[in-house]
């Protein structure tokens, strides 16, 4: 009986077994950005013609978004990294609760549904382990554009009054530069009547990628990537003339650079847009890594890793999504590092797991004080969210012994074929499915 129960638990809870301390070398390939691809997919809802994307990563979050769009009547075809989304057959304005609840970015579809159909009914995405993650700014922005919005029983219903069912351009100042709110409002405003401005807009590269694709579809947008975005509404969008390429995933690239640093291995990571990672590259240099940057990618050569402090900030500051992986690196640095999480109130859950591997970390509020140790030691650990799981993998690569990492459902949301990519550069890890 006991043996059967163990096997079934392992099947439900697959693990990565990582034999640590292997030196890595070669080239790590970066996939398309998850956070861009998800929002570009929802932008396809705005268009009555098929839209083709390429460089789409192979992730469970992407599969979840495909499922959501299909429930709305969108035809989706996938071939490798290419995806064609045909929203000419859009029949529903109501993505289902179970799917939206498991994929926060799908809430942002409220902007494109409202812009295209004049109404949308989308469940609140809810909080998550890392923090409350409100959508107040998204809703406030849609109201400014003239939508009538109510929130009842956890569902947001939005509609555009009047016979034309067309939103009206407005001046919107965000209270905080929310990525999702900026993207939601941007998608709603492209088909609105007149001009919309978004002040204090999020400047993340994914916002710029969305604006670039919308412009390729006929939208009139300027300023994306900066704090003030101006959108002149157009009557209709059209298909992109050739497949629109999703930008490389800056968080995956950063994770790989940190993996190189913690294993003290010289590695090349490509493709990378270095400007998308400047704050992270600066911290890697500050802690003792040499970086050779060219148009295609980055070659990292770590030296003696010294402790540096980080504070997470909206772009172009240090990204919260790399806080956990960078903390893993700092556990083996020389000296004391102070890591302050300023974006999410509950994003230090990886600390307890790193401590199980021998890390010396003290938490004070939303700050972790990390005293570097000579070496981590292997332990069974669990990744509590996507980036915490990545931190466990990174720590496992450097630890003495075989680390087993659970919580892979989180990892698979955001890292495309991570075992095969790391194995190709010499890491020793495998997924234990049985
Ligand atoms: C996006 C990213 C996520 C990243 C985050 C911050 C996607 C799919 N996800 O999430 O990986 O961690 O940016 O870089 O792109 N806030 C409010 N009120 C609001 C909205 C947000 O106070 O109405 C706060 C949040 O609580 C949080 C901060 O703003 O503290 C950032 O949130 P936001 O930029 O909205 O994150 P997401 O777009 O959900």
PDB file of C-alpha atoms in Angstrom, residues 101-396:
ATOM      1  CA  UNK A 101      -8.486  32.437 -12.070  1.00  0.00           C
ATOM      2  CA  UNK A 102      -5.490  30.303 -12.970  1.00  0.00           C
ATOM      3  CA  UNK A 103      -3.997  32.826 -15.410  1.00  0.00           C
ATOM      4  CA  UNK A 104      -3.942  36.442 -14.245  1.00  0.00           C
ATOM      5  CA  UNK A 105      -2.885  37.904 -17.601  1.00  0.00           C
ATOM      6  CA  UNK A 106      -6.151  36.704 -19.132  1.00  0.00           C
ATOM      7  CA  UNK A 107      -7.969  39.402 -17.124  1.00  0.00           C
ATOM      8  CA  UNK A 108      -6.266  41.945 -19.390  1.00  0.00           C
ATOM      9  CA  UNK A 109      -8.520  40.653 -22.227  1.00  0.00           C
ATOM     10  CA  UNK A 110     -11.237  42.873 -20.735  1.00  0.00           C
ATOM     11  CA  UNK A 111      -9.623  45.817 -22.567  1.00  0.00           C
ATOM     12  CA  UNK A 112      -9.630  44.196 -25.994  1.00  0.00           C
ATOM     13  CA  UNK A 113     -13.113  42.635 -25.588  1.00  0.00           C
ATOM     14  CA  UNK A 114     -14.513  46.011 -24.623  1.00  0.00           C
ATOM     15  CA  UNK A 115     -12.744  47.775 -27.487  1.00  0.00           C
ATOM     16  CA  UNK A 116     -13.909  45.251 -30.079  1.00  0.00           C
ATOM     17  CA  UNK A 117     -17.379  44.218 -28.853  1.00  0.00           C
ATOM     18  CA  UNK A 118     -18.444  47.054 -26.546  1.00  0.00           C
ATOM     19  CA  UNK A 119     -18.987  44.687 -23.628  1.00  0.00           C
ATOM     20  CA  UNK A 120     -17.064  42.175 -21.543  1.00  0.00           C
ATOM     21  CA  UNK A 121     -17.685  40.091 -18.452  1.00  0.00           C
ATOM     22  CA  UNK A 122     -14.462  38.866 -16.875  1.00  0.00           C
ATOM     23  CA  UNK A 123     -13.974  37.278 -13.445  1.00  0.00           C
ATOM     24  CA  UNK A 124     -11.557  39.045 -11.105  1.00  0.00           C
ATOM     25  CA  UNK A 125      -8.218  37.226 -11.293  1.00  0.00           C
ATOM     26  CA  UNK A 126      -7.951  37.136  -7.494  1.00  0.00           C
ATOM     27  CA  UNK A 127      -4.796  37.454  -5.431  1.00  0.00           C
ATOM     28  CA  UNK A 128      -1.959  35.002  -5.530  1.00  0.00           C
ATOM     29  CA  UNK A 129       0.751  33.677  -3.291  1.00  0.00           C
ATOM     30  CA  UNK A 130       3.095  36.601  -3.885  1.00  0.00           C
ATOM     31  CA  UNK A 131       0.582  39.345  -3.068  1.00  0.00           C
ATOM     32  CA  UNK A 132      -2.924  40.773  -3.388  1.00  0.00           C
ATOM     33  CA  UNK A 133      -2.445  42.072  -6.943  1.00  0.00           C
ATOM     34  CA  UNK A 134      -5.450  44.389  -7.338  1.00  0.00           C
ATOM     35  CA  UNK A 135      -6.944  45.480 -10.684  1.00  0.00           C
ATOM     36  CA  UNK A 136      -8.224  48.850  -9.466  1.00  0.00           C
ATOM     37  CA  UNK A 137      -6.148  50.779 -12.006  1.00  0.00           C
ATOM     38  CA  UNK A 138      -7.378  48.659 -14.897  1.00  0.00           C
ATOM     39  CA  UNK A 139     -11.015  49.315 -13.940  1.00  0.00           C
ATOM     40  CA  UNK A 140     -10.470  53.019 -13.272  1.00  0.00           C
ATOM     41  CA  UNK A 141      -8.858  53.386 -16.706  1.00  0.00           C
ATOM     42  CA  UNK A 142     -11.754  51.658 -18.473  1.00  0.00           C
ATOM     43  CA  UNK A 143     -14.233  53.909 -16.641  1.00  0.00           C
ATOM     44  CA  UNK A 144     -12.274  56.979 -17.774  1.00  0.00           C
ATOM     45  CA  UNK A 145     -12.714  55.756 -21.354  1.00  0.00           C
ATOM     46  CA  UNK A 146     -16.480  55.886 -20.828  1.00  0.00           C
ATOM     47  CA  UNK A 147     -17.184  52.260 -19.922  1.00  0.00           C
ATOM     48  CA  UNK A 148     -19.855  51.452 -17.389  1.00  0.00           C
ATOM     49  CA  UNK A 149     -18.167  49.000 -15.016  1.00  0.00           C
ATOM     50  CA  UNK A 150     -19.636  47.048 -12.106  1.00  0.00           C
ATOM     51  CA  UNK A 151     -18.037  44.412  -9.921  1.00  0.00           C
ATOM     52  CA  UNK A 152     -20.457  41.874  -8.476  1.00  0.00           C
ATOM     53  CA  UNK A 153     -19.800  38.467  -6.963  1.00  0.00           C
ATOM     54  CA  UNK A 154     -16.223  38.575  -8.157  1.00  0.00           C
ATOM     55  CA  UNK A 155     -17.084  39.297 -11.792  1.00  0.00           C
ATOM     56  CA  UNK A 156     -16.280  42.541 -13.593  1.00  0.00           C
ATOM     57  CA  UNK A 157     -18.971  43.549 -16.096  1.00  0.00           C
ATOM     58  CA  UNK A 158     -18.055  46.351 -18.446  1.00  0.00           C
ATOM     59  CA  UNK A 159     -20.077  47.866 -21.249  1.00  0.00           C
ATOM     60  CA  UNK A 160     -19.945  50.914 -23.458  1.00  0.00           C
ATOM     61  CA  UNK A 161     -23.147  52.951 -23.318  1.00  0.00           C
ATOM     62  CA  UNK A 162     -24.751  54.336 -26.471  1.00  0.00           C
ATOM     63  CA  UNK A 163     -25.564  52.876 -29.847  1.00  0.00           C
ATOM     64  CA  UNK A 164     -22.073  53.202 -31.316  1.00  0.00           C
ATOM     65  CA  UNK A 165     -20.601  51.006 -28.547  1.00  0.00           C
ATOM     66  CA  UNK A 166     -17.349  52.903 -28.918  1.00  0.00           C
ATOM     67  CA  UNK A 167     -15.145  54.004 -26.038  1.00  0.00           C
ATOM     68  CA  UNK A 168     -14.058  57.664 -25.889  1.00  0.00           C
ATOM     69  CA  UNK A 169     -10.459  58.802 -25.601  1.00  0.00           C
ATOM     70  CA  UNK A 170      -9.484  60.326 -22.238  1.00  0.00           C
ATOM     71  CA  UNK A 171      -6.513  61.554 -20.226  1.00  0.00           C
ATOM     72  CA  UNK A 172      -5.607  58.878 -17.694  1.00  0.00           C
ATOM     73  CA  UNK A 173      -3.038  59.203 -14.929  1.00  0.00           C
ATOM     74  CA  UNK A 174      -2.195  55.902 -13.263  1.00  0.00           C
ATOM     75  CA  UNK A 175      -1.666  55.928  -9.492  1.00  0.00           C
ATOM     76  CA  UNK A 176       1.055  53.312  -9.949  1.00  0.00           C
ATOM     77  CA  UNK A 177       2.751  52.205 -13.181  1.00  0.00           C
ATOM     78  CA  UNK A 178       0.933  48.862 -13.369  1.00  0.00           C
ATOM     79  CA  UNK A 179       2.021  46.749 -16.330  1.00  0.00           C
ATOM     80  CA  UNK A 180      -1.346  45.033 -16.662  1.00  0.00           C
ATOM     81  CA  UNK A 181      -3.346  48.259 -16.290  1.00  0.00           C
ATOM     82  CA  UNK A 182      -1.222  49.997 -18.932  1.00  0.00           C
ATOM     83  CA  UNK A 183      -1.710  47.063 -21.315  1.00  0.00           C
ATOM     84  CA  UNK A 184      -5.451  46.791 -20.611  1.00  0.00           C
ATOM     85  CA  UNK A 185      -6.044  50.508 -21.208  1.00  0.00           C
ATOM     86  CA  UNK A 186      -3.803  50.537 -24.275  1.00  0.00           C
ATOM     87  CA  UNK A 187      -5.788  47.701 -25.851  1.00  0.00           C
ATOM     88  CA  UNK A 188      -9.118  49.358 -24.993  1.00  0.00           C
ATOM     89  CA  UNK A 189      -8.017  52.752 -26.339  1.00  0.00           C
ATOM     90  CA  UNK A 190      -6.744  51.762 -29.792  1.00  0.00           C
ATOM     91  CA  UNK A 191     -10.304  51.503 -31.172  1.00  0.00           C
ATOM     92  CA  UNK A 192     -11.725  54.369 -29.060  1.00  0.00           C
ATOM     93  CA  UNK A 193     -12.984  57.597 -30.553  1.00  0.00           C
ATOM     94  CA  UNK A 194     -10.389  60.368 -30.162  1.00  0.00           C
ATOM     95  CA  UNK A 195      -7.145  60.584 -28.259  1.00  0.00           C
ATOM     96  CA  UNK A 196      -6.143  58.818 -25.047  1.00  0.00           C
ATOM     97  CA  UNK A 197      -3.097  59.620 -22.973  1.00  0.00           C
ATOM     98  CA  UNK A 198      -1.744  57.340 -20.242  1.00  0.00           C
ATOM     99  CA  UNK A 199       0.525  59.133 -17.766  1.00  0.00           C
ATOM    100  CA  UNK A 200       2.708  57.267 -15.286  1.00  0.00           C
ATOM    101  CA  UNK A 201       2.460  54.333 -17.698  1.00  0.00           C
ATOM    102  CA  UNK A 202       4.468  51.167 -17.089  1.00  0.00           C
ATOM    103  CA  UNK A 203       7.692  51.275 -19.132  1.00  0.00           C
ATOM    104  CA  UNK A 204       8.349  47.540 -19.258  1.00  0.00           C
ATOM    105  CA  UNK A 205       9.567  46.174 -22.630  1.00  0.00           C
ATOM    106  CA  UNK A 206       6.434  44.011 -22.830  1.00  0.00           C
ATOM    107  CA  UNK A 207       4.292  47.182 -22.991  1.00  0.00           C
ATOM    108  CA  UNK A 208       6.435  48.419 -25.849  1.00  0.00           C
ATOM    109  CA  UNK A 209       6.137  45.043 -27.602  1.00  0.00           C
ATOM    110  CA  UNK A 210       2.344  45.237 -27.341  1.00  0.00           C
ATOM    111  CA  UNK A 211       2.330  48.776 -28.751  1.00  0.00           C
ATOM    112  CA  UNK A 212       4.626  47.720 -31.611  1.00  0.00           C
ATOM    113  CA  UNK A 213       2.313  44.876 -32.559  1.00  0.00           C
ATOM    114  CA  UNK A 214      -0.778  47.090 -32.349  1.00  0.00           C
ATOM    115  CA  UNK A 215       0.964  49.649 -34.601  1.00  0.00           C
ATOM    116  CA  UNK A 216       1.756  46.828 -37.059  1.00  0.00           C
ATOM    117  CA  UNK A 217      -2.002  46.131 -36.968  1.00  0.00           C
ATOM    118  CA  UNK A 218      -2.827  49.739 -37.867  1.00  0.00           C
ATOM    119  CA  UNK A 219      -3.064  51.398 -34.434  1.00  0.00           C
ATOM    120  CA  UNK A 220      -1.729  54.925 -33.866  1.00  0.00           C
ATOM    121  CA  UNK A 221       0.388  54.869 -30.693  1.00  0.00           C
ATOM    122  CA  UNK A 222       3.404  56.885 -29.598  1.00  0.00           C
ATOM    123  CA  UNK A 223       5.506  57.004 -26.459  1.00  0.00           C
ATOM    124  CA  UNK A 224       5.205  53.339 -25.393  1.00  0.00           C
ATOM    125  CA  UNK A 225       8.274  52.355 -23.400  1.00  0.00           C
ATOM    126  CA  UNK A 226       8.192  55.761 -21.691  1.00  0.00           C
ATOM    127  CA  UNK A 227       5.963  57.189 -18.947  1.00  0.00           C
ATOM    128  CA  UNK A 228       3.520  58.960 -21.320  1.00  0.00           C
ATOM    129  CA  UNK A 229       1.704  56.988 -24.008  1.00  0.00           C
ATOM    130  CA  UNK A 230      -0.520  58.707 -26.564  1.00  0.00           C
ATOM    131  CA  UNK A 231      -3.090  56.727 -28.534  1.00  0.00           C
ATOM    132  CA  UNK A 232      -5.138  58.182 -31.383  1.00  0.00           C
ATOM    133  CA  UNK A 233      -8.090  55.854 -31.870  1.00  0.00           C
ATOM    134  CA  UNK A 234      -8.592  54.213 -35.280  1.00  0.00           C
ATOM    135  CA  UNK A 235     -11.759  52.654 -36.742  1.00  0.00           C
ATOM    136  CA  UNK A 236     -10.423  49.163 -37.255  1.00  0.00           C
ATOM    137  CA  UNK A 237      -7.272  47.058 -36.970  1.00  0.00           C
ATOM    138  CA  UNK A 238      -6.000  44.666 -39.592  1.00  0.00           C
ATOM    139  CA  UNK A 239      -3.790  41.605 -39.776  1.00  0.00           C
ATOM    140  CA  UNK A 240      -0.005  41.939 -39.444  1.00  0.00           C
ATOM    141  CA  UNK A 241       1.755  41.677 -42.825  1.00  0.00           C
ATOM    142  CA  UNK A 242       4.197  39.021 -41.601  1.00  0.00           C
ATOM    143  CA  UNK A 243       4.372  36.993 -38.390  1.00  0.00           C
ATOM    144  CA  UNK A 244       5.002  39.343 -35.463  1.00  0.00           C
ATOM    145  CA  UNK A 245       8.013  38.150 -33.418  1.00  0.00           C
ATOM    146  CA  UNK A 246       7.619  38.111 -29.629  1.00  0.00           C
ATOM    147  CA  UNK A 247      10.608  39.773 -27.911  1.00  0.00           C
ATOM    148  CA  UNK A 248      13.114  37.488 -26.141  1.00  0.00           C
ATOM    149  CA  UNK A 249      12.219  36.722 -22.524  1.00  0.00           C
ATOM    150  CA  UNK A 250      14.347  39.057 -20.390  1.00  0.00           C
ATOM    151  CA  UNK A 251      13.463  37.168 -17.203  1.00  0.00           C
ATOM    152  CA  UNK A 252      14.492  33.805 -18.661  1.00  0.00           C
ATOM    153  CA  UNK A 253      17.719  35.415 -19.963  1.00  0.00           C
ATOM    154  CA  UNK A 254      18.396  36.915 -16.521  1.00  0.00           C
ATOM    155  CA  UNK A 255      17.749  33.541 -14.880  1.00  0.00           C
ATOM    156  CA  UNK A 256      20.321  31.910 -17.184  1.00  0.00           C
ATOM    157  CA  UNK A 257      22.931  34.625 -16.538  1.00  0.00           C
ATOM    158  CA  UNK A 258      22.450  34.125 -12.809  1.00  0.00           C
ATOM    159  CA  UNK A 259      22.754  30.334 -13.302  1.00  0.00           C
ATOM    160  CA  UNK A 260      26.120  30.966 -14.962  1.00  0.00           C
ATOM    161  CA  UNK A 261      27.221  33.228 -12.119  1.00  0.00           C
ATOM    162  CA  UNK A 262      26.252  30.819  -9.331  1.00  0.00           C
ATOM    163  CA  UNK A 263      28.030  27.891 -11.016  1.00  0.00           C
ATOM    164  CA  UNK A 264      31.025  30.182 -11.761  1.00  0.00           C
ATOM    165  CA  UNK A 265      30.707  29.130 -15.408  1.00  0.00           C
ATOM    166  CA  UNK A 266      31.398  31.104 -18.548  1.00  0.00           C
ATOM    167  CA  UNK A 267      28.265  30.892 -20.727  1.00  0.00           C
ATOM    168  CA  UNK A 268      26.686  32.616 -23.666  1.00  0.00           C
ATOM    169  CA  UNK A 269      22.995  33.528 -23.483  1.00  0.00           C
ATOM    170  CA  UNK A 270      21.079  34.487 -26.640  1.00  0.00           C
ATOM    171  CA  UNK A 271      19.037  36.126 -27.967  1.00  0.00           C
ATOM    172  CA  UNK A 272      18.973  38.963 -25.417  1.00  0.00           C
ATOM    173  CA  UNK A 273      18.104  42.620 -25.795  1.00  0.00           C
ATOM    174  CA  UNK A 274      20.623  44.038 -23.319  1.00  0.00           C
ATOM    175  CA  UNK A 275      18.612  47.255 -22.803  1.00  0.00           C
ATOM    176  CA  UNK A 276      15.773  45.139 -21.396  1.00  0.00           C
ATOM    177  CA  UNK A 277      18.063  43.893 -18.623  1.00  0.00           C
ATOM    178  CA  UNK A 278      20.287  46.881 -17.867  1.00  0.00           C
ATOM    179  CA  UNK A 279      19.662  47.002 -14.101  1.00  0.00           C
ATOM    180  CA  UNK A 280      20.317  43.268 -13.798  1.00  0.00           C
ATOM    181  CA  UNK A 281      23.463  43.453 -15.935  1.00  0.00           C
ATOM    182  CA  UNK A 282      24.738  46.279 -13.730  1.00  0.00           C
ATOM    183  CA  UNK A 283      24.236  44.152 -10.599  1.00  0.00           C
ATOM    184  CA  UNK A 284      25.986  41.204 -12.240  1.00  0.00           C
ATOM    185  CA  UNK A 285      28.942  43.451 -13.084  1.00  0.00           C
ATOM    186  CA  UNK A 286      28.903  44.914  -9.563  1.00  0.00           C
ATOM    187  CA  UNK A 287      29.116  41.447  -8.035  1.00  0.00           C
ATOM    188  CA  UNK A 288      32.119  40.488 -10.136  1.00  0.00           C
ATOM    189  CA  UNK A 289      30.960  39.154 -13.501  1.00  0.00           C
ATOM    190  CA  UNK A 290      32.483  40.196 -16.814  1.00  0.00           C
ATOM    191  CA  UNK A 291      29.889  40.672 -19.527  1.00  0.00           C
ATOM    192  CA  UNK A 292      30.564  40.780 -23.259  1.00  0.00           C
ATOM    193  CA  UNK A 293      27.499  42.185 -24.956  1.00  0.00           C
ATOM    194  CA  UNK A 294      26.799  42.172 -28.686  1.00  0.00           C
ATOM    195  CA  UNK A 295      23.716  42.581 -30.852  1.00  0.00           C
ATOM    196  CA  UNK A 296      22.660  38.959 -30.431  1.00  0.00           C
ATOM    197  CA  UNK A 297      23.443  38.078 -26.858  1.00  0.00           C
ATOM    198  CA  UNK A 298      25.673  38.191 -23.813  1.00  0.00           C
ATOM    199  CA  UNK A 299      28.689  36.137 -22.783  1.00  0.00           C
ATOM    200  CA  UNK A 300      29.142  36.088 -19.029  1.00  0.00           C
ATOM    201  CA  UNK A 301      32.372  35.223 -17.249  1.00  0.00           C
ATOM    202  CA  UNK A 302      31.928  35.210 -13.494  1.00  0.00           C
ATOM    203  CA  UNK A 303      34.780  36.157 -11.169  1.00  0.00           C
ATOM    204  CA  UNK A 304      34.889  35.956  -7.400  1.00  0.00           C
ATOM    205  CA  UNK A 305      31.239  36.732  -6.575  1.00  0.00           C
ATOM    206  CA  UNK A 306      30.842  39.580  -4.047  1.00  0.00           C
ATOM    207  CA  UNK A 307      27.645  40.541  -2.220  1.00  0.00           C
ATOM    208  CA  UNK A 308      25.607  43.416  -3.679  1.00  0.00           C
ATOM    209  CA  UNK A 309      22.319  44.940  -2.513  1.00  0.00           C
ATOM    210  CA  UNK A 310      19.195  44.982  -4.635  1.00  0.00           C
ATOM    211  CA  UNK A 311      15.833  46.736  -4.395  1.00  0.00           C
ATOM    212  CA  UNK A 312      13.068  45.690  -6.764  1.00  0.00           C
ATOM    213  CA  UNK A 313      11.442  48.501  -8.750  1.00  0.00           C
ATOM    214  CA  UNK A 314       9.276  48.992 -11.822  1.00  0.00           C
ATOM    215  CA  UNK A 315      11.258  48.952 -15.099  1.00  0.00           C
ATOM    216  CA  UNK A 316      13.976  50.091 -15.659  1.00  0.00           C
ATOM    217  CA  UNK A 317      14.703  49.175 -12.025  1.00  0.00           C
ATOM    218  CA  UNK A 318      15.629  45.699 -10.861  1.00  0.00           C
ATOM    219  CA  UNK A 319      12.710  43.367 -11.771  1.00  0.00           C
ATOM    220  CA  UNK A 320      10.814  41.657  -8.964  1.00  0.00           C
ATOM    221  CA  UNK A 321      10.686  38.558 -11.172  1.00  0.00           C
ATOM    222  CA  UNK A 322      14.473  38.131 -10.787  1.00  0.00           C
ATOM    223  CA  UNK A 323      14.611  38.846  -7.064  1.00  0.00           C
ATOM    224  CA  UNK A 324      14.390  35.181  -6.002  1.00  0.00           C
ATOM    225  CA  UNK A 325      16.974  33.920  -8.539  1.00  0.00           C
ATOM    226  CA  UNK A 326      19.357  36.745  -7.583  1.00  0.00           C
ATOM    227  CA  UNK A 327      18.920  35.915  -3.918  1.00  0.00           C
ATOM    228  CA  UNK A 328      19.995  32.346  -4.705  1.00  0.00           C
ATOM    229  CA  UNK A 329      23.185  33.805  -6.217  1.00  0.00           C
ATOM    230  CA  UNK A 330      23.789  36.024  -3.195  1.00  0.00           C
ATOM    231  CA  UNK A 331      23.634  33.026  -0.825  1.00  0.00           C
ATOM    232  CA  UNK A 332      27.051  32.007  -2.162  1.00  0.00           C
ATOM    233  CA  UNK A 333      28.565  35.511  -2.494  1.00  0.00           C
ATOM    234  CA  UNK A 334      31.350  36.914  -0.327  1.00  0.00           C
ATOM    235  CA  UNK A 335      29.820  39.264   2.239  1.00  0.00           C
ATOM    236  CA  UNK A 336      26.343  40.447   3.166  1.00  0.00           C
ATOM    237  CA  UNK A 337      23.652  41.392   0.691  1.00  0.00           C
ATOM    238  CA  UNK A 338      20.485  43.334   1.508  1.00  0.00           C
ATOM    239  CA  UNK A 339      17.588  42.422  -0.780  1.00  0.00           C
ATOM    240  CA  UNK A 340      14.454  44.580  -0.581  1.00  0.00           C
ATOM    241  CA  UNK A 341      11.231  43.488  -2.265  1.00  0.00           C
ATOM    242  CA  UNK A 342       9.195  46.608  -3.029  1.00  0.00           C
ATOM    243  CA  UNK A 343       6.632  45.335  -5.544  1.00  0.00           C
ATOM    244  CA  UNK A 344       4.915  42.397  -3.814  1.00  0.00           C
ATOM    245  CA  UNK A 345       4.170  42.057  -0.114  1.00  0.00           C
ATOM    246  CA  UNK A 346       4.668  38.292   0.091  1.00  0.00           C
ATOM    247  CA  UNK A 347       7.508  37.466  -2.243  1.00  0.00           C
ATOM    248  CA  UNK A 348      10.137  36.073   0.102  1.00  0.00           C
ATOM    249  CA  UNK A 349       8.767  32.544   0.444  1.00  0.00           C
ATOM    250  CA  UNK A 350      11.867  31.101  -1.197  1.00  0.00           C
ATOM    251  CA  UNK A 351      13.920  32.198   1.830  1.00  0.00           C
ATOM    252  CA  UNK A 352      12.804  29.207   3.925  1.00  0.00           C
ATOM    253  CA  UNK A 353      13.689  26.810   1.106  1.00  0.00           C
ATOM    254  CA  UNK A 354      17.118  28.379   0.550  1.00  0.00           C
ATOM    255  CA  UNK A 355      17.729  28.078   4.287  1.00  0.00           C
ATOM    256  CA  UNK A 356      17.058  24.334   3.978  1.00  0.00           C
ATOM    257  CA  UNK A 357      19.995  24.263   1.565  1.00  0.00           C
ATOM    258  CA  UNK A 358      22.265  25.903   4.101  1.00  0.00           C
ATOM    259  CA  UNK A 359      21.787  29.550   3.151  1.00  0.00           C
ATOM    260  CA  UNK A 360      22.147  32.125   5.893  1.00  0.00           C
ATOM    261  CA  UNK A 361      19.274  34.602   5.520  1.00  0.00           C
ATOM    262  CA  UNK A 362      17.426  36.830   7.978  1.00  0.00           C
ATOM    263  CA  UNK A 363      14.122  38.439   7.039  1.00  0.00           C
ATOM    264  CA  UNK A 364      13.038  41.839   8.351  1.00  0.00           C
ATOM    265  CA  UNK A 365       9.673  42.822   6.892  1.00  0.00           C
ATOM    266  CA  UNK A 366      10.069  42.803   3.113  1.00  0.00           C
ATOM    267  CA  UNK A 367      13.863  42.771   3.282  1.00  0.00           C
ATOM    268  CA  UNK A 368      16.155  39.755   3.327  1.00  0.00           C
ATOM    269  CA  UNK A 369      19.671  40.034   4.690  1.00  0.00           C
ATOM    270  CA  UNK A 370      21.791  37.348   3.087  1.00  0.00           C
ATOM    271  CA  UNK A 371      25.196  36.313   4.506  1.00  0.00           C
ATOM    272  CA  UNK A 372      27.051  34.393   1.822  1.00  0.00           C
ATOM    273  CA  UNK A 373      28.180  30.842   2.627  1.00  0.00           C
ATOM    274  CA  UNK A 374      30.988  28.880   0.977  1.00  0.00           C
ATOM    275  CA  UNK A 375      28.647  26.292  -0.523  1.00  0.00           C
ATOM    276  CA  UNK A 376      24.989  25.320  -0.475  1.00  0.00           C
ATOM    277  CA  UNK A 377      24.094  21.721   0.264  1.00  0.00           C
ATOM    278  CA  UNK A 378      21.427  19.670  -1.509  1.00  0.00           C
ATOM    279  CA  UNK A 379      17.976  19.259   0.070  1.00  0.00           C
ATOM    280  CA  UNK A 380      14.416  18.488  -1.004  1.00  0.00           C
ATOM    281  CA  UNK A 381      12.870  21.894  -1.742  1.00  0.00           C
ATOM    282  CA  UNK A 382       9.650  23.295  -3.182  1.00  0.00           C
ATOM    283  CA  UNK A 383       9.159  26.277  -5.422  1.00  0.00           C
ATOM    284  CA  UNK A 384       6.107  28.160  -4.159  1.00  0.00           C
ATOM    285  CA  UNK A 385       5.666  30.298  -7.276  1.00  0.00           C
ATOM    286  CA  UNK A 386       7.159  30.581 -10.730  1.00  0.00           C
ATOM    287  CA  UNK A 387      10.284  32.585  -9.928  1.00  0.00           C
ATOM    288  CA  UNK A 388      10.818  30.913  -6.548  1.00  0.00           C
ATOM    289  CA  UNK A 389      10.971  27.605  -8.470  1.00  0.00           C
ATOM    290  CA  UNK A 390      13.622  29.079 -10.752  1.00  0.00           C
ATOM    291  CA  UNK A 391      15.593  30.139  -7.671  1.00  0.00           C
ATOM    292  CA  UNK A 392      15.487  26.552  -6.393  1.00  0.00           C
ATOM    293  CA  UNK A 393      16.846  25.261  -9.711  1.00  0.00           C
ATOM    294  CA  UNK A 394      19.641  27.829  -9.628  1.00  0.00           C
ATOM    295  CA  UNK A 395      20.520  26.967  -6.040  1.00  0.00           C
ATOM    296  CA  UNK A 396      20.440  23.253  -6.929  1.00  0.00           C
TER     297      UNK A 396
END
